[in-house]
Short mmCIF file of C-alpha atoms in Angstrom, two decimals:
data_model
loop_
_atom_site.label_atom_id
_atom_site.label_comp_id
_atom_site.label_asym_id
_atom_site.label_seq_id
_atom_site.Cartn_x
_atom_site.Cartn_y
_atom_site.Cartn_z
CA UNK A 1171 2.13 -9.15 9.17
CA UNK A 1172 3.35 -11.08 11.73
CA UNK A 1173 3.07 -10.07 15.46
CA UNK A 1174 -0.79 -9.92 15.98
CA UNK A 1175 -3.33 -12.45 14.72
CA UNK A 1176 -3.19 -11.15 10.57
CA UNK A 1177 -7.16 -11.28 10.98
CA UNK A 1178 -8.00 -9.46 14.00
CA UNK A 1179 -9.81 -7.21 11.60
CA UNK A 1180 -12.93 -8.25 9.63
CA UNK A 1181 -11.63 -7.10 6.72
CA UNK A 1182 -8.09 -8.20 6.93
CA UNK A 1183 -7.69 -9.48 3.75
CA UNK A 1184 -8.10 -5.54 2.12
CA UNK A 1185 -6.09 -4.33 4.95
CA UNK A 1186 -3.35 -6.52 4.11
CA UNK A 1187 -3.19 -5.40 0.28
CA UNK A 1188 -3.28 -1.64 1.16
CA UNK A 1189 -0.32 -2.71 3.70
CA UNK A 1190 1.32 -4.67 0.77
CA UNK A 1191 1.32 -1.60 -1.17
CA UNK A 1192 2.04 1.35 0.82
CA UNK A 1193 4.77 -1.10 2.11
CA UNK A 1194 6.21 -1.18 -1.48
CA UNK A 1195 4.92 2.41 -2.32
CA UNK A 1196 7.19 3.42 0.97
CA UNK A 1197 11.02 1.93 0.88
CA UNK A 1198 13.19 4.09 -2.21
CA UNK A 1199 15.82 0.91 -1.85
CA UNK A 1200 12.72 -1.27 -2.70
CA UNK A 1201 11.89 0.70 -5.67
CA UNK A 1202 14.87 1.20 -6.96
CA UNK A 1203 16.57 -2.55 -6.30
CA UNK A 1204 13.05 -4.30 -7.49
CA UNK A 1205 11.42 -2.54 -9.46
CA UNK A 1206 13.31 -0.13 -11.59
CA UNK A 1207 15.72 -3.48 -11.98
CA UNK A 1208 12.78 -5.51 -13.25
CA UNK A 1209 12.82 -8.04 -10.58
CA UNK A 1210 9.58 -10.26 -10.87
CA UNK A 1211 7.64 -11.75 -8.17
CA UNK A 1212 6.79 -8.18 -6.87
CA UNK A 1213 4.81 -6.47 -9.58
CA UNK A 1214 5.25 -2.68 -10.15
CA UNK A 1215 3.69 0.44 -9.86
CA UNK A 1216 0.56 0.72 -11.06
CA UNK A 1217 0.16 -3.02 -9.37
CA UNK A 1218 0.34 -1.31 -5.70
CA UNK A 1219 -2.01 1.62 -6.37
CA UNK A 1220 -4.46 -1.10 -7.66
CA UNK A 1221 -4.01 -3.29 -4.67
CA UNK A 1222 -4.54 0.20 -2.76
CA UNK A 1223 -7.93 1.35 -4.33
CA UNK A 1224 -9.05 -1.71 -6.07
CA UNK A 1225 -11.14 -3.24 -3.27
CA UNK A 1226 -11.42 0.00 -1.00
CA UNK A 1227 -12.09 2.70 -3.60
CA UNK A 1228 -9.99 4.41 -1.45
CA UNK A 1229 -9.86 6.65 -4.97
CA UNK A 1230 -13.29 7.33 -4.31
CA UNK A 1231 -14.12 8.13 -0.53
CA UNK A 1232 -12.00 8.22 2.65
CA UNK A 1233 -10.35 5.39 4.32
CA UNK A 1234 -12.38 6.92 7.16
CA UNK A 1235 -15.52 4.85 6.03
CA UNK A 1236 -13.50 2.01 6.76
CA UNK A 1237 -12.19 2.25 10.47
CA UNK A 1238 -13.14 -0.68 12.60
CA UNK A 1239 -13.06 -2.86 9.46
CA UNK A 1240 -9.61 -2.39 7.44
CA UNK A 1241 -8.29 0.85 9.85
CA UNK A 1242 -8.01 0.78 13.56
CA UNK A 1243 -8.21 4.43 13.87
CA UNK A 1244 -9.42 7.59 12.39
CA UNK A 1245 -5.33 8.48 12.51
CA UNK A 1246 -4.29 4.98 10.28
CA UNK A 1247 -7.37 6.49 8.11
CA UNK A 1248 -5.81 9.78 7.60
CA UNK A 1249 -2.43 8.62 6.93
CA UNK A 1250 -3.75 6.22 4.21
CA UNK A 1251 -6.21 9.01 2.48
CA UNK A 1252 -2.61 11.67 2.47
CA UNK A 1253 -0.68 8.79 0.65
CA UNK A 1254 -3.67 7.78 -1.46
CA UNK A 1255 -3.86 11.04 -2.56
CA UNK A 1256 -0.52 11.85 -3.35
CA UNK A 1257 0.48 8.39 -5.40
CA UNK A 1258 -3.10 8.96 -7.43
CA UNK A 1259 -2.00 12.39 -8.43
CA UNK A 1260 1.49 11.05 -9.39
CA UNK A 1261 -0.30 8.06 -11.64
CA UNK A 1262 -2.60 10.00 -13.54
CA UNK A 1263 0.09 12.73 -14.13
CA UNK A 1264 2.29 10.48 -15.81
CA UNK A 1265 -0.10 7.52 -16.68
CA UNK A 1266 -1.21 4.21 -15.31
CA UNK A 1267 0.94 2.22 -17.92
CA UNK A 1268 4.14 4.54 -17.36
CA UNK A 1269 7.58 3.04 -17.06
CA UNK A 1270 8.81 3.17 -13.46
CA UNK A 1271 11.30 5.57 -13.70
CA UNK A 1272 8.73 7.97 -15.02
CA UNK A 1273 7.15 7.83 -11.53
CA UNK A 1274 10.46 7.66 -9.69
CA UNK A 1275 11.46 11.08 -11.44
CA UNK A 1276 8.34 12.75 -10.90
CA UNK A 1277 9.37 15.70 -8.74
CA UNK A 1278 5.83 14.97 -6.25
CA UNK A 1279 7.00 10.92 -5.88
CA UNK A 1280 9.60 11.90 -2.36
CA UNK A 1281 6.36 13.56 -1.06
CA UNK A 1282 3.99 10.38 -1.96
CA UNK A 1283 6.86 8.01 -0.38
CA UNK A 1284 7.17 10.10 2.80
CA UNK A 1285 2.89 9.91 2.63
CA UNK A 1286 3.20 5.76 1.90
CA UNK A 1287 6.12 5.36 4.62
CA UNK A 1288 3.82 7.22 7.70
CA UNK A 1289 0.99 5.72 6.33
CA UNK A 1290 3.18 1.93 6.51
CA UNK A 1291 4.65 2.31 9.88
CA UNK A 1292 1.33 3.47 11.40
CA UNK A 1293 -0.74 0.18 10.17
CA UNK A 1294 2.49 -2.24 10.55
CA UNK A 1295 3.32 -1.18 13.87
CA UNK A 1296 -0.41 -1.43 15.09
CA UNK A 1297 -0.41 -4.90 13.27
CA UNK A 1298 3.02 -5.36 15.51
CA UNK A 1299 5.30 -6.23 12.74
CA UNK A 1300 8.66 -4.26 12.06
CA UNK A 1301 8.27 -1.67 9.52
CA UNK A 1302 11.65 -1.67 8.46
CA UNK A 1303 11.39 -5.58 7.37
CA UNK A 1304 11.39 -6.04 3.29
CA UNK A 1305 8.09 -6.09 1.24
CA UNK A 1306 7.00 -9.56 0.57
CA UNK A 1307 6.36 -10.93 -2.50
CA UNK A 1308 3.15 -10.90 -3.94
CA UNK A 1309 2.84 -14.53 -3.95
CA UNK A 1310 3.58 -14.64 0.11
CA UNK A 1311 0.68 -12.24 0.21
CA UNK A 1312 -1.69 -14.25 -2.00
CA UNK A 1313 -0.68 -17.22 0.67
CA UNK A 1314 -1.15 -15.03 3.53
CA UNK A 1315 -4.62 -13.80 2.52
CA UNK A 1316 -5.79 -17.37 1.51
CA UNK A 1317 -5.04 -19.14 4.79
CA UNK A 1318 -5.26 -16.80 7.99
#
């Protein structure tokens, strides 16, 4: 969330939670070196589906009501409705309050990641910012969302 202006959209705050999540939702190394080890300052699980849905209710409809205000494009809108789909199916399979490992093992979580990870690189490379770059902590997006 650093190569174009972070508020280009006009509702850039929601598009950069849903990027803070499927980022997260997206990198195995991430999951497994933050959150399966406990590390704070990143939240967990069922803290990145909320930032995904919460504002959106992407659970609801399809990202496709939002293009031109948190997607560019009816393709970032598809990508983010696959992934959507596939982590909500995941969290209310094994439960909202699971342990991360429960999700981790769930034999449908390497299809949600791959969903999360084209879903990631489509929105962070139209935002211009590597997608390979680590997930920032939830306080660096609280900062980034209050002063853009």
């Amino acid at each position: 969330m650093g190569g174009m202006p972070l508020n280009d959209m006009p509702w850039w705050r929601w598009r950069s939670n849903v990027r803070s999540a499927l980022h997260m939702l997206s990198d195995p190394g991430f999951q497994r070196d933050v959150w399966l080890a406990g590390v704070d300052g990143y939240g967990d699980v069922t803290d990145a589906v909320y930032r995904l849905v919460e504002d959106t209710w992407l659970d609801n409809w399809s990202a496709e009501k939002y293009v031109g205000t948190i997607f560019r494009d009816s393709q970032e809108a598809a990508l983010v409705d696959t992934a959507v789909l596939r982590v909500l199916r995941i969290m209310h399979q094994v439960g909202p309050d699971a342990q991360v490992s429960a999700y981790l093992d769930h034999h449908g979580w390497p299809e949600a990641v791959r969903a999360a990870r084209d879903a990631h690189i489509r929105l962070a490379t139209s935002d211009g910012d590597d997608p390979d770059a680590p997930p920032r902590t939830l306080e660096v997006l609280r900062i980034m969302t209050r002063v853009a």
